[in-house]
Coordinates of C-alpha atoms (C1' of nucleotides) in Angstrom, one line a residue:
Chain A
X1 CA -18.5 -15.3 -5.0
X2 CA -14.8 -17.1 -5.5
X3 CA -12.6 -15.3 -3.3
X4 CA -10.6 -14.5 -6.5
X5 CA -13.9 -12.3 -7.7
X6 CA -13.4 -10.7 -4.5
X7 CA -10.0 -10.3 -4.7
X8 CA -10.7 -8.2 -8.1
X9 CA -13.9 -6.2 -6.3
X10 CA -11.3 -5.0 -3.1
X11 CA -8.6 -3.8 -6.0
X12 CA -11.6 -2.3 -7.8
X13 CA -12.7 -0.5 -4.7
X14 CA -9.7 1.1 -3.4
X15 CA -8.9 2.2 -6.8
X16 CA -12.3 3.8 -6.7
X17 CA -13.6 5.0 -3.7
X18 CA -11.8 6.4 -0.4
X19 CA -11.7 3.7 1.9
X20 CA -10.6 4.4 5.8
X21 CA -10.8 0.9 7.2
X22 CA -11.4 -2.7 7.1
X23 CA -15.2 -2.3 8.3
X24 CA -16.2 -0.1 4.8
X25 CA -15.2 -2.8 3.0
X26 CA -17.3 -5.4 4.9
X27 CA -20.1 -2.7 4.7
X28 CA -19.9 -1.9 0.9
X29 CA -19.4 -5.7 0.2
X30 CA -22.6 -6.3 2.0
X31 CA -24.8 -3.7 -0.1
X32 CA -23.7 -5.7 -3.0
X33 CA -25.0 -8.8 -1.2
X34 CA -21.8 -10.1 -0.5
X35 CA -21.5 -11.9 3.0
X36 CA -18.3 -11.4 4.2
X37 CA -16.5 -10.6 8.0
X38 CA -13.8 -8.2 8.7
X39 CA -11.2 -11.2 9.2
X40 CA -11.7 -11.9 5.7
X41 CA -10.8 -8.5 5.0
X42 CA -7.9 -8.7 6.9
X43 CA -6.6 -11.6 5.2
X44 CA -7.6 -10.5 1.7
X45 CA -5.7 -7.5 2.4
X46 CA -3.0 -9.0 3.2
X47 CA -2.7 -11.6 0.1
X48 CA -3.3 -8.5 -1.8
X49 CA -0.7 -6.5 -0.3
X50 CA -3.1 -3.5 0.3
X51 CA -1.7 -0.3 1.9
X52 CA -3.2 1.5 4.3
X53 CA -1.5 4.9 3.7
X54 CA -1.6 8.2 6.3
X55 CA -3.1 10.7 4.2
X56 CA -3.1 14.3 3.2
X57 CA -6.2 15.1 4.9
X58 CA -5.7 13.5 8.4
X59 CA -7.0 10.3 7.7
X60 CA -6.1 7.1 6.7
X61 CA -6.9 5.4 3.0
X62 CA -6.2 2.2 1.8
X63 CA -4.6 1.8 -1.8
X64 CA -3.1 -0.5 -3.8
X65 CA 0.3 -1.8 -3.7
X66 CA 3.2 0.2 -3.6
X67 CA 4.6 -2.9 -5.5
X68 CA 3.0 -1.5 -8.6
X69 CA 5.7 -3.7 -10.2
X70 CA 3.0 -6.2 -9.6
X71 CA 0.8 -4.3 -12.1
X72 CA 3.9 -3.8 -14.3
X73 CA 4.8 -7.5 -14.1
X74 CA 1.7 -8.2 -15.4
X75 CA 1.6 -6.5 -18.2
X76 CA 4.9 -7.0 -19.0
X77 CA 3.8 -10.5 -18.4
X78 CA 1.0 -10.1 -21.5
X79 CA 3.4 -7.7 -23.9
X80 CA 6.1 -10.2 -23.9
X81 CA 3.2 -13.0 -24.7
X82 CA 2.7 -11.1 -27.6
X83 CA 5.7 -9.6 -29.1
X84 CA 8.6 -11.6 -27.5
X85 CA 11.0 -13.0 -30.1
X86 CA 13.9 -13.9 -28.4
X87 CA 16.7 -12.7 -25.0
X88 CA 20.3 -13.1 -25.0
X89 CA 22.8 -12.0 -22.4
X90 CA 26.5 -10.7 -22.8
X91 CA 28.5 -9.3 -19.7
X92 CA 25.5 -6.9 -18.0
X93 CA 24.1 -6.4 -21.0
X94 CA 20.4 -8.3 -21.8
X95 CA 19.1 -8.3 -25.2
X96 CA 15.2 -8.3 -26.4
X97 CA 14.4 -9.2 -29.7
X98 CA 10.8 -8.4 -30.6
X99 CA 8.1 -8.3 -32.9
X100 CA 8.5 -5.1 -35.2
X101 CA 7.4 -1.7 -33.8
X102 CA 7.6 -3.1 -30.0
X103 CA 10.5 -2.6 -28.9
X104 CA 9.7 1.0 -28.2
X105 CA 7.1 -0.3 -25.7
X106 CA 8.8 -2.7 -24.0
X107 CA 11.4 -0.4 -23.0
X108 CA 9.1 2.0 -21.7
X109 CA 7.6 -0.5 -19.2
X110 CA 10.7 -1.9 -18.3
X111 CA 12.1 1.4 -17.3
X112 CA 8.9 1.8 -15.3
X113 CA 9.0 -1.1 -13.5
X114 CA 12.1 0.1 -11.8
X115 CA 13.7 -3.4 -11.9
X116 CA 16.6 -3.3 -9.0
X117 CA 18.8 -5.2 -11.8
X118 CA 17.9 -2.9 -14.4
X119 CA 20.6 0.0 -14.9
X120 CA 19.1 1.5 -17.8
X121 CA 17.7 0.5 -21.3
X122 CA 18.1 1.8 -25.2
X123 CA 14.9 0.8 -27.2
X124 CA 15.0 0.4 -31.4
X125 CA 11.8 -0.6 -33.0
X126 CA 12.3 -4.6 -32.8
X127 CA 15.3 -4.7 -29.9
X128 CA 15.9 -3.6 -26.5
X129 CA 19.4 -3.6 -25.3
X130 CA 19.0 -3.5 -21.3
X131 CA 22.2 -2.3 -19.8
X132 CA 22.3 -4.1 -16.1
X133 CA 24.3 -3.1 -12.6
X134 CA 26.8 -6.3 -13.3
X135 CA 26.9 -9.8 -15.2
X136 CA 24.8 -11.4 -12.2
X137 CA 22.2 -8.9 -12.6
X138 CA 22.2 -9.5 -16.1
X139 CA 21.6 -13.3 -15.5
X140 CA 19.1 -13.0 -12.9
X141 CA 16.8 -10.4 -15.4
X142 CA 17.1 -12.6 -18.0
X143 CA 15.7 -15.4 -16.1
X144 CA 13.3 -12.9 -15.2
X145 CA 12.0 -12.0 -18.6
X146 CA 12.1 -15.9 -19.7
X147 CA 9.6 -16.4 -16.4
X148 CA 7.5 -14.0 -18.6
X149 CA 6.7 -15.7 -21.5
Chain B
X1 CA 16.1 14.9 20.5
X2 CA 13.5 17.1 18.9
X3 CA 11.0 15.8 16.7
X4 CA 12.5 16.6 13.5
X5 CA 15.5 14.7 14.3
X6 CA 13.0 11.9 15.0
X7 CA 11.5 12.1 12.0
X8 CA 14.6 11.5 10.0
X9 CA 16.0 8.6 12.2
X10 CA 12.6 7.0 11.8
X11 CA 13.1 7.3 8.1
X12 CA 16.4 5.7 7.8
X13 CA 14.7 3.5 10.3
X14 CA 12.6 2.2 7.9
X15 CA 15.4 1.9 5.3
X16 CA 18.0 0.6 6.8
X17 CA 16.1 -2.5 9.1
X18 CA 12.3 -4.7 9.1
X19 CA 10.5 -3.1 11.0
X20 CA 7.1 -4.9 11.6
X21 CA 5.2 -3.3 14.0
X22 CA 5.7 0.1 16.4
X23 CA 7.0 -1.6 19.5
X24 CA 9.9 -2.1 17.5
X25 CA 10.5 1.7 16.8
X26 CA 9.7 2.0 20.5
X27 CA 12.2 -0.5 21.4
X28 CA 15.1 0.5 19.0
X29 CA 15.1 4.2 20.0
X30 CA 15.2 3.0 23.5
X31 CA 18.0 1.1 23.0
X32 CA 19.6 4.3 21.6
X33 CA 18.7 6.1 24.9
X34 CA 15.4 7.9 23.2
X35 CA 12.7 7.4 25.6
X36 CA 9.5 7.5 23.4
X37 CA 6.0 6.0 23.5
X38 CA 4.1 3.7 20.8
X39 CA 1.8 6.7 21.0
X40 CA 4.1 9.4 19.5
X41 CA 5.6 7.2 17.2
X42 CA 1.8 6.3 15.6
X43 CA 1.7 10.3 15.5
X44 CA 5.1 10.5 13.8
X45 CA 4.0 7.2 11.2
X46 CA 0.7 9.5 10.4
X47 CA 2.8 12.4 9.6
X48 CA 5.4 11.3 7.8
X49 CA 3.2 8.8 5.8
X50 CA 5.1 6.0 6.5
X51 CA 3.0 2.4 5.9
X52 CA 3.0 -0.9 6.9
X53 CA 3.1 -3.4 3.9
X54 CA 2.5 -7.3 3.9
X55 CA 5.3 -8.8 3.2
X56 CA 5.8 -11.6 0.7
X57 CA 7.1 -13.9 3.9
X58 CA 3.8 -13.6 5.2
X59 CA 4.7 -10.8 8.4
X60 CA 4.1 -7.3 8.0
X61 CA 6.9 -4.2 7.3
X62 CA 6.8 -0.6 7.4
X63 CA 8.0 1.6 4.7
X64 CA 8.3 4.7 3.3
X65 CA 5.7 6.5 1.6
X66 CA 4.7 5.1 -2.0
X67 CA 5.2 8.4 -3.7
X68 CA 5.3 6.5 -6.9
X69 CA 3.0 8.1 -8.7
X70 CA 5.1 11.2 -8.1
X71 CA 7.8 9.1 -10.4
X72 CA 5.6 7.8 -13.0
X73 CA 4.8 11.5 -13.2
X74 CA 7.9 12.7 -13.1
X75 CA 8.3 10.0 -16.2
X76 CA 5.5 11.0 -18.1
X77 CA 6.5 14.2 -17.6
X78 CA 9.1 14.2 -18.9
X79 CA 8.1 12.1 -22.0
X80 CA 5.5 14.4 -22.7
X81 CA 8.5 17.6 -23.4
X82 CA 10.2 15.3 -25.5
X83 CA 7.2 13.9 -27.9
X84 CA 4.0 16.1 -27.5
X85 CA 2.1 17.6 -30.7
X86 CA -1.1 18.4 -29.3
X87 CA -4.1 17.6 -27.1
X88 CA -8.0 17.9 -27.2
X89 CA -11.2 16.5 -25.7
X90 CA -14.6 15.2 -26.9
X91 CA -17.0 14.3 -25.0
X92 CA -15.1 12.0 -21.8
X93 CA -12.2 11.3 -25.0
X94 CA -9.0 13.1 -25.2
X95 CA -6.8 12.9 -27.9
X96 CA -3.1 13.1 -27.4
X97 CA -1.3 13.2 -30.5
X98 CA 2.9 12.7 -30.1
X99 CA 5.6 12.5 -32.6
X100 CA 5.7 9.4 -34.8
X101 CA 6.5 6.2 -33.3
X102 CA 5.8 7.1 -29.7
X103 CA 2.3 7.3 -28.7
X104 CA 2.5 3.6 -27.6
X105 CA 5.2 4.2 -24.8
X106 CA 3.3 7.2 -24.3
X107 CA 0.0 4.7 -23.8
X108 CA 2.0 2.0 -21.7
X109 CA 2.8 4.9 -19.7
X110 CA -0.4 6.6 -18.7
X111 CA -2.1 3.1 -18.5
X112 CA 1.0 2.2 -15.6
X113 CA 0.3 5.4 -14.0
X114 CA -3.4 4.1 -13.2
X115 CA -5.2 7.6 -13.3
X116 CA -8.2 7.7 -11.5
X117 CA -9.8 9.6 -13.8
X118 CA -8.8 7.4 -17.0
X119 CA -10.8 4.2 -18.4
X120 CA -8.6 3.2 -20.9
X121 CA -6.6 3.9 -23.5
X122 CA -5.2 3.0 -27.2
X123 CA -2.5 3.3 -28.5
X124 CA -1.3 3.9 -32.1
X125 CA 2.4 5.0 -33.8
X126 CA 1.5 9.0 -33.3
X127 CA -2.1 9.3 -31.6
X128 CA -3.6 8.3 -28.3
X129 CA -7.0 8.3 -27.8
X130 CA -7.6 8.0 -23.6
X131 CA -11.4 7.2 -22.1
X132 CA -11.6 8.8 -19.3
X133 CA -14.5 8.2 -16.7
X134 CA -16.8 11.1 -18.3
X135 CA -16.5 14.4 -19.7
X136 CA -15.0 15.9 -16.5
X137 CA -12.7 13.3 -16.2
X138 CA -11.5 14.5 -19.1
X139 CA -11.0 17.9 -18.9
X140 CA -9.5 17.0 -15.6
X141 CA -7.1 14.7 -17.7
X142 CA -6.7 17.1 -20.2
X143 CA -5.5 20.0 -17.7
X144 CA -3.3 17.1 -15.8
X145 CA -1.3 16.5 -19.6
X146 CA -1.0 20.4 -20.2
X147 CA 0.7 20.4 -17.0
X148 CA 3.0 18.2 -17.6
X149 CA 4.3 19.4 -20.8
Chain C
dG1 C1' -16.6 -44.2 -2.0
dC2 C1' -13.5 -42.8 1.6
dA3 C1' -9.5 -41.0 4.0
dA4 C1' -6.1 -37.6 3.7
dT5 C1' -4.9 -33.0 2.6
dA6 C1' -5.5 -28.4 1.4
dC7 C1' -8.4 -24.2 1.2
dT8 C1' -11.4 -21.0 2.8
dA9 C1' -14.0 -18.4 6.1
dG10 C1' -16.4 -17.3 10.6
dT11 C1' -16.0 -16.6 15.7
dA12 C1' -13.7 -15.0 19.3
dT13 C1' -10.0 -12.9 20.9
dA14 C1' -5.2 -11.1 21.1
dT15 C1' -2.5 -7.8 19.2
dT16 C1' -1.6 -3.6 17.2
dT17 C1' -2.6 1.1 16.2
dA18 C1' -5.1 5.6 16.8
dT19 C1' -6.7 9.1 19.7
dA20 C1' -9.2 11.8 23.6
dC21 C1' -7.6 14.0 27.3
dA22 C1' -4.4 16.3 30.3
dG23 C1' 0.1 18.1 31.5
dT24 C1' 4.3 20.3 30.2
dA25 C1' 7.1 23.0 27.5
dT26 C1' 7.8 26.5 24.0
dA27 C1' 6.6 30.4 21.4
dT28 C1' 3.9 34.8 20.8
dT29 C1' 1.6 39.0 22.1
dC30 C1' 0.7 42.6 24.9
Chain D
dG1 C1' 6.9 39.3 32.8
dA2 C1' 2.2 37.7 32.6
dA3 C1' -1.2 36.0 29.6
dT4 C1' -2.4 33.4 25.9
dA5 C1' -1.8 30.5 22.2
dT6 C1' 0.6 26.5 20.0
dA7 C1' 3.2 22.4 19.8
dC8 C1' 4.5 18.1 21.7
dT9 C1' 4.0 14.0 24.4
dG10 C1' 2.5 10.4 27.9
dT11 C1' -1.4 7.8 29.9
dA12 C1' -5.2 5.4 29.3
dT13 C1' -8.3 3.6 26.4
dA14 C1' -11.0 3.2 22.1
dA15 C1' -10.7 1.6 17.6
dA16 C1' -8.9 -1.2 14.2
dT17 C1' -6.5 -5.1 12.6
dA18 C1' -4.5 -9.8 12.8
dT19 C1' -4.8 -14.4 14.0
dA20 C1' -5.6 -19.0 16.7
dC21 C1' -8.9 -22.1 16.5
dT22 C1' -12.7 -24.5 14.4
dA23 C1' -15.6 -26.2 10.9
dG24 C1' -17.1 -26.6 6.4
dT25 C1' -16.0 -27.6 1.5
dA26 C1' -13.3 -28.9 -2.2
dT27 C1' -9.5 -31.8 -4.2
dT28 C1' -6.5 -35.7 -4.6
dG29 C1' -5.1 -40.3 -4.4
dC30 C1' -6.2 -44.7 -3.3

DNA sequence: GCAATACTAGTATATTTATACAGTATATTC
DNA sequence: GAATATACTGTATAAATATACTAGTATTGC
């Protein structure tokens, strides 16, 4: 077992089960036959940026990032593999050319991803226009979407 | 200084500086002429859900609460007024059908939003077809999507 | 091959966080 | 007001988590 594989086990597992502390992890890991020490844990969770979050109930949980952007970066990351045609800037303003019928889609995960750049975003069926806080914004995002590809 | 009052310094707190561990609240309200223990302010991080997130710089940070979901929803939300036609299950499959062109945001969206009781799902230009866990899953999923509309 | 370097993980322990318990204050009921 | 219940907090400590140190293993460059 890489410690990538486990890496992908501990995000399965929170997203999965309840888990209170470091030690069920050790414990569920070893049912699966995977030896593995709570300082491992420690520092998985920490490379993973896990949460341990206060919950409802009066316990605690762990979960995954509240970075979902990570997530969204991803598969940003694999949509703009697929579909990207080309990016332009102009003042604040970013434009996203796309494959036909993708634009739509694009738009909708770049509004998710909450981008601190991002003021807002208009999606037609092969372009995105993404209207940004100011010029440097507009800069930095497209770098950001050019880091996708 | 009652507890309420607390409760919202703690939370701009959080906002405003890095915070890394509780001796630091401890330490800042001190300085502010709030005598306080670590013990109360571990009660106060419980109850107002606050978390301590790795950092990318490799130390740890408190923050506030990663509610996210409750935006995604929000999104999906309000999505779902804008492009619903209809919904129905089979089996651990439901079926959401939008107006043309926007069941693939739709998709993006509820595959972002990471339900736990959702597999997968596909996307087409009016139809989504979601996989949820198993047939409760579903309903669950289904009830979840009414409620939004 | 071998040395140098970088990763990874366990052990032991330091650090950090949560909580049982007890005391004090505050509200509620009679 | 006294009696009782409820909320809040400090102290001391238990529990949980992070990390210094060490050793093993892989990787690189010679």
């Amino acid at each position: 077992m890489k410690k990538k594989e486990r890496h992908q086990l501990l995000r399965q597992l929170v997203q999965q089960s309840v888990i209170r502390k470091q030690e069920e992890f050790v414990d569920i890991l070893q049912k699966r036959g995977i030896d593995i020490t709570q300082a491992t844990i420690s520092r998985d969770i920490k490379e993973l940026q896990l949460i341990k979050v206060p919950a409802k109930d009066g316990g605690y949980q762990y979960n995954l990032p509240p970075d979902m952007n990570y997530n969204i970066s991803k598969k940003l990351s694999r949509f703009m593999k697929d579909a990207f045609v080309s990016v332009d800037t102009q003042k604040e303003f970013v434009l996203i050319k796309t494959l036909p019928g993708n634009a739509f889609a694009l738009g909708a995960l770049i509004e998710t991803a909450n981008y601190q750049e991002v003021f807002g975003c208009i999606a037609g069926d092969d372009t995105v226009l993404i209207i940004c806080r100011d010029e440097e914004s507009a800069e930095r995002f497209q770098r950001r979407i050019i880091s996708y590809i």
